[in-house]
């Protein structure tokens, strides 16, 4: 199996805190699979996710330790993304690793401009190419039929579920290798949630998914691998079925059966 | 129970008093302006560039064109000078400054806003005006000096309001743009500015309102001469300065003409502020 | 153009703008300190304007702003209480709130000559009370606005709890709401005071100025700011030095009050 990302003894400390939020994490993220991170709030799962595209660097003063290796498409050559210093490297990294947030984050512009925003940033200027890729991205996010007649309307007018699919389409349009999902359905109703989950399962044909979720049913439904985190440690990592049906650690079992968290 | 009714009555009366003062201002200004309005009308008054006291000391020929022009031109220069710097400060405070700098720089900006305008006037008169004169020639007290110092005065105000508007941009939206590979500048241009657009425009218009009505700093610096400014560096006069300089010794008609000027200034600033506050800075709760 | 270069340029320019803003502040403060240092001595505090001192005008300025506060704060606060506690979102309250907001930014010279029209002309000459009224009128909308917003921060449950205990509405406002909002209100009053004590334009044609020490508010009244204005424009080194001394004292006072309010209010914010 090909690797997409692998962390090696990865630690992370927020500014002005003494204790590390993540302590020596080793986790493989396999290409074209869905990996879920679960655990009680404050366990560091979002911090880990947000390290993978260095979005933490938007705020100064964090410190990283260890390695996060990002593999190329063949799963052979890897680069340690923690060594990136230049803004340009971070920009390229973020175009290779997309991110979807808890709440839908449509930009204050039209639906079309939302999709083409990242494409234009990456230097694509040709109008027909922009339009084509908009259509492909929206179709990929199962949103095309709903919005094709109002591409120039403001994205703020869409429903919450549509907005979240727009954000996925926006990220997918850049053809990233990996998509990070940070509790993407926590602000959505059950129907929208189902459509996002279906979308995630489909996306793994083209890319790798790493998802943080507080919803264990969701993790068991859509993921291939699951990591259980607790107090900044990766307690257990395995094939999703094993984690949910036959966990090796007592803590994992307690959490999954709802005894704490 | 008596206390209850008394308290409510007192607070209701106070609220009415606020309205009463506002209407009283308009009525009193209008009352004293009447003879000037009767003699000069409106269009003739605002297009007349003369300000000549009659021989008997009471009559005369008074027009508001030059002070109106001086008021708008000095405020315009102030805006041209202040907008880029205030926006830069707001951007610095919201998107660039490291945490440990945000508070001190923010406080410095707010202290700058608290300094009384007469102090800006002193500084401009003795230091900044002569400096500008040595760079650009012309007169030390001029439209340019008044405009630029006026600009410096409104910078902190404009920057603080714009910063507040820009701070309302949800951080997920900002992160979201970064996660698409945007640079800091692109995030500011494409996300923060569009999001805070109304608040920023409102802060600019509100600052314009301040600049239009500012008296003391301009009184020190614009020269106070009743003539068309033929260049940026020549002296002229503005409405508040006209009033401040000539009010004390004015005869009947001139006094009325100055009340008329004050009424015009009040209406202009009333509308400017109203537009800023109720169209652009409306709080959406 | 190269994206990254553009980004660097914008970041640099913004940082420069912030530096420029701070350097203006420093420039003004340094100027004031140097000129103030050279012109302030004890003589200034012990003699009146007529003998090239500032004693009477500093005290005069405090008295004008002090009495204005005594008048303006109760009126502004009661009006603010009406807006937040009684009127809330009624049409009347909204109109008062909005117009008071607009008045807050009205040119202060206009307030000055309005008061000239109603308190100077009818009484036959400049007088201290007219100056007091002008400053009070400037102050009222500021106090209305801070009261309104400070009271809006008091949780509704607190009022309901008071009513549930059988307190009358006035008692709830007086005993509970006002004390809950106390720190914010004090800050607001201090800032309003700092704002009016530095005002010049509204005093020019109301209380004007007086070279002598005076408690008689029915005559022309001594004022620091008006003195600075006249002294600065008078072509004599002594006068100008005195103007600088006055400016330094005034600025120190205003900035001091502003910094104090920051420290009063800070612990509250952190909670």
Tab-separated table of C-alpha atoms in Angstrom, chain A residues 41-257:
chain	number	residue	atom	x	y	z
A	41	UNK	CA	-12.348	16.980	22.882
A	42	UNK	CA	-8.946	18.378	23.711
A	43	UNK	CA	-7.141	15.161	22.790
A	44	UNK	CA	-5.212	16.896	20.021
A	45	UNK	CA	-6.888	15.355	16.971
A	46	UNK	CA	-7.634	18.729	15.371
A	47	UNK	CA	-4.167	19.974	16.259
A	48	UNK	CA	-2.676	17.018	14.412
A	49	UNK	CA	-4.925	17.592	11.413
A	50	UNK	CA	-4.070	21.270	11.310
A	51	UNK	CA	-0.363	20.449	11.402
A	52	UNK	CA	-0.583	18.551	8.129
A	53	UNK	CA	-1.041	21.707	6.051
A	54	UNK	CA	0.804	23.953	8.511
A	55	UNK	CA	-2.297	26.119	8.951
A	56	UNK	CA	-1.036	26.678	12.507
A	57	UNK	CA	1.590	28.922	10.954
A	58	UNK	CA	-1.045	31.581	10.339
A	59	UNK	CA	-0.537	32.366	14.031
A	60	UNK	CA	2.977	32.913	15.301
A	61	UNK	CA	4.778	31.168	18.130
A	62	UNK	CA	4.007	27.463	17.682
A	63	UNK	CA	6.730	24.892	17.816
A	64	UNK	CA	6.933	21.646	15.880
A	65	UNK	CA	9.173	18.715	16.617
A	66	UNK	CA	9.800	15.461	14.762
A	67	UNK	CA	8.764	14.917	11.149
A	68	UNK	CA	5.685	14.955	8.981
A	69	UNK	CA	6.541	13.265	5.699
A	70	UNK	CA	4.498	14.050	2.635
A	71	UNK	CA	4.941	11.473	-0.135
A	72	UNK	CA	4.687	12.101	-3.850
A	73	UNK	CA	1.920	10.538	-5.932
A	74	UNK	CA	3.797	7.273	-6.310
A	75	UNK	CA	4.302	6.951	-2.585
A	76	UNK	CA	8.040	6.848	-3.035
A	77	UNK	CA	9.801	10.130	-2.456
A	78	UNK	CA	8.937	12.016	0.703
A	79	UNK	CA	9.606	15.496	2.044
A	80	UNK	CA	9.448	16.630	5.649
A	81	UNK	CA	6.907	19.463	5.530
A	82	UNK	CA	8.070	20.777	8.884
A	83	UNK	CA	11.247	21.925	7.196
A	84	UNK	CA	9.388	24.345	4.956
A	85	UNK	CA	10.380	27.874	5.856
A	86	UNK	CA	9.545	29.964	2.830
A	87	UNK	CA	6.037	31.256	2.234
A	88	UNK	CA	6.175	29.797	-1.258
A	89	UNK	CA	6.714	26.282	0.098
A	90	UNK	CA	3.755	26.689	2.438
A	91	UNK	CA	1.578	27.907	-0.414
A	92	UNK	CA	2.512	24.903	-2.530
A	93	UNK	CA	1.913	22.609	0.426
A	94	UNK	CA	-1.554	24.026	0.986
A	95	UNK	CA	-2.408	23.586	-2.663
A	96	UNK	CA	-1.375	19.940	-2.386
A	97	UNK	CA	-3.227	19.385	0.889
A	98	UNK	CA	-6.701	20.929	1.002
A	99	UNK	CA	-8.780	21.536	4.093
A	100	UNK	CA	-12.477	21.578	4.972
A	101	UNK	CA	-13.565	23.250	8.202
A	102	UNK	CA	-16.170	22.603	10.867
A	103	UNK	CA	-18.436	25.340	9.628
A	104	UNK	CA	-18.920	25.968	5.922
A	105	UNK	CA	-16.623	28.811	4.881
A	106	UNK	CA	-17.877	30.219	1.580
A	107	UNK	CA	-15.929	33.340	0.646
A	108	UNK	CA	-17.945	36.549	0.232
A	109	UNK	CA	-18.061	36.215	-3.565
A	110	UNK	CA	-20.038	34.363	-6.252
A	111	UNK	CA	-20.304	30.569	-6.403
A	112	UNK	CA	-18.101	30.471	-9.481
A	113	UNK	CA	-15.487	32.769	-7.981
A	114	UNK	CA	-15.348	30.597	-4.899
A	115	UNK	CA	-14.342	27.631	-7.028
A	116	UNK	CA	-11.966	29.511	-9.286
A	117	UNK	CA	-10.335	31.348	-6.384
A	118	UNK	CA	-7.686	28.725	-5.663
A	119	UNK	CA	-7.236	27.972	-9.359
A	120	UNK	CA	-6.482	31.604	-10.103
A	121	UNK	CA	-4.053	31.692	-7.200
A	122	UNK	CA	-2.246	28.728	-8.698
A	123	UNK	CA	-1.789	30.722	-11.875
A	124	UNK	CA	-4.563	29.494	-14.187
A	125	UNK	CA	-5.886	32.415	-16.217
A	126	UNK	CA	-7.546	30.785	-19.229
A	127	UNK	CA	-11.291	31.409	-18.934
A	128	UNK	CA	-12.515	28.242	-20.587
A	129	UNK	CA	-10.197	26.152	-18.467
A	130	UNK	CA	-11.471	27.903	-15.337
A	131	UNK	CA	-15.076	27.259	-16.370
A	132	UNK	CA	-14.399	23.629	-17.240
A	133	UNK	CA	-12.704	22.943	-13.962
A	134	UNK	CA	-15.486	24.726	-12.076
A	135	UNK	CA	-17.998	22.407	-13.698
A	136	UNK	CA	-15.930	19.305	-12.986
A	137	UNK	CA	-15.383	20.318	-9.375
A	138	UNK	CA	-19.055	21.104	-8.785
A	139	UNK	CA	-20.078	17.824	-10.413
A	140	UNK	CA	-17.545	16.042	-8.246
A	141	UNK	CA	-19.146	17.571	-5.179
A	142	UNK	CA	-22.667	16.657	-6.428
A	143	UNK	CA	-23.576	20.325	-6.462
A	144	UNK	CA	-23.611	21.098	-10.182
A	145	UNK	CA	-27.299	20.368	-10.800
A	146	UNK	CA	-28.338	22.589	-7.915
A	147	UNK	CA	-26.279	25.637	-8.798
A	148	UNK	CA	-25.534	25.525	-12.517
A	149	UNK	CA	-28.125	28.238	-13.243
A	150	UNK	CA	-26.837	30.628	-10.605
A	151	UNK	CA	-23.078	30.389	-10.736
A	152	UNK	CA	-22.793	34.161	-10.497
A	153	UNK	CA	-24.969	34.436	-7.406
A	154	UNK	CA	-23.393	34.961	-4.033
A	155	UNK	CA	-22.308	31.779	-2.308
A	156	UNK	CA	-23.794	33.130	0.912
A	157	UNK	CA	-27.275	32.349	-0.437
A	158	UNK	CA	-26.725	28.574	-0.421
A	159	UNK	CA	-27.935	26.291	2.368
A	160	UNK	CA	-25.466	25.041	4.960
A	161	UNK	CA	-25.092	21.631	3.319
A	162	UNK	CA	-24.670	23.186	-0.118
A	163	UNK	CA	-22.102	25.611	1.257
A	164	UNK	CA	-20.090	22.754	2.728
A	165	UNK	CA	-20.201	20.880	-0.591
A	166	UNK	CA	-19.112	24.090	-2.298
A	167	UNK	CA	-16.119	24.239	0.043
A	168	UNK	CA	-15.285	20.633	-0.846
A	169	UNK	CA	-15.631	21.419	-4.540
A	170	UNK	CA	-13.414	24.455	-4.036
A	171	UNK	CA	-10.732	22.315	-2.459
A	172	UNK	CA	-11.117	19.466	-4.987
A	173	UNK	CA	-10.793	21.877	-7.908
A	174	UNK	CA	-7.114	22.270	-7.034
A	175	UNK	CA	-6.651	18.504	-7.494
A	176	UNK	CA	-4.981	18.084	-4.111
A	177	UNK	CA	-3.300	14.865	-3.042
A	178	UNK	CA	-4.830	14.947	0.392
A	179	UNK	CA	-7.971	16.513	1.849
A	180	UNK	CA	-8.178	17.287	5.562
A	181	UNK	CA	-11.674	17.368	7.074
A	182	UNK	CA	-12.093	18.987	10.472
A	183	UNK	CA	-15.458	17.726	11.775
A	184	UNK	CA	-17.040	18.673	8.455
A	185	UNK	CA	-20.605	17.707	9.348
A	186	UNK	CA	-20.883	18.961	12.911
A	187	UNK	CA	-22.844	22.034	11.816
A	188	UNK	CA	-25.094	20.181	9.381
A	189	UNK	CA	-28.449	18.388	9.472
A	190	UNK	CA	-28.610	14.569	8.994
A	191	UNK	CA	-29.510	14.715	5.281
A	192	UNK	CA	-26.660	17.053	4.422
A	193	UNK	CA	-24.397	14.914	6.591
A	194	UNK	CA	-25.287	11.809	4.594
A	195	UNK	CA	-24.509	13.527	1.314
A	196	UNK	CA	-21.143	14.774	2.596
A	197	UNK	CA	-20.284	11.276	3.826
A	198	UNK	CA	-21.181	9.783	0.457
A	199	UNK	CA	-18.996	12.388	-1.169
A	200	UNK	CA	-16.038	11.600	1.050
A	201	UNK	CA	-16.287	7.898	0.226
A	202	UNK	CA	-16.250	8.744	-3.470
A	203	UNK	CA	-13.363	11.177	-3.185
A	204	UNK	CA	-10.930	8.501	-2.108
A	205	UNK	CA	-10.684	7.224	-5.658
A	206	UNK	CA	-8.779	10.358	-6.481
A	207	UNK	CA	-7.170	11.447	-3.273
A	208	UNK	CA	-6.395	10.666	0.333
A	209	UNK	CA	-8.711	11.702	3.133
A	210	UNK	CA	-7.837	12.452	6.739
A	211	UNK	CA	-10.881	13.289	8.823
A	212	UNK	CA	-11.369	14.392	12.414
A	213	UNK	CA	-14.754	13.498	13.780
A	214	UNK	CA	-16.419	13.358	17.154
A	215	UNK	CA	-19.081	11.117	15.703
A	216	UNK	CA	-18.008	7.499	16.044
A	217	UNK	CA	-20.728	6.148	13.785
A	218	UNK	CA	-19.408	8.470	11.113
A	219	UNK	CA	-15.871	7.205	11.604
A	220	UNK	CA	-17.004	3.597	11.373
A	221	UNK	CA	-19.162	4.291	8.305
A	222	UNK	CA	-16.646	6.076	6.124
A	223	UNK	CA	-13.112	5.333	7.240
A	224	UNK	CA	-10.699	2.550	6.339
A	225	UNK	CA	-8.290	3.285	9.178
A	226	UNK	CA	-8.904	4.880	12.532
A	227	UNK	CA	-6.620	6.461	15.078
A	228	UNK	CA	-7.796	6.941	18.649
A	229	UNK	CA	-6.161	9.843	20.445
A	230	UNK	CA	-6.185	10.748	24.095
A	231	UNK	CA	-4.402	13.594	25.930
A	232	UNK	CA	-2.003	14.259	23.096
A	233	UNK	CA	-1.062	10.634	22.463
A	234	UNK	CA	-2.050	8.308	19.676
A	235	UNK	CA	-3.367	5.476	21.879
A	236	UNK	CA	-4.246	3.060	19.115
A	237	UNK	CA	-4.189	2.988	15.337
A	238	UNK	CA	-5.545	0.195	13.177
A	239	UNK	CA	-7.974	-0.858	10.505
A	240	UNK	CA	-11.293	0.729	11.377
A	241	UNK	CA	-13.068	-2.600	11.923
A	242	UNK	CA	-10.448	-3.713	14.406
A	243	UNK	CA	-10.637	-0.471	16.354
A	244	UNK	CA	-14.381	-0.658	16.660
A	245	UNK	CA	-14.883	-4.398	17.069
A	246	UNK	CA	-11.702	-5.586	18.666
A	247	UNK	CA	-9.652	-2.780	20.211
A	248	UNK	CA	-6.431	-3.788	21.899
A	249	UNK	CA	-6.303	-0.959	24.410
A	250	UNK	CA	-8.670	-0.644	27.340
A	251	UNK	CA	-8.922	3.142	26.840
A	252	UNK	CA	-10.036	2.730	23.260
A	253	UNK	CA	-12.695	0.259	24.241
A	254	UNK	CA	-13.951	2.523	27.029
A	255	UNK	CA	-14.222	5.452	24.672
A	256	UNK	CA	-15.904	3.523	21.899
A	257	UNK	CA	-18.424	1.965	24.189
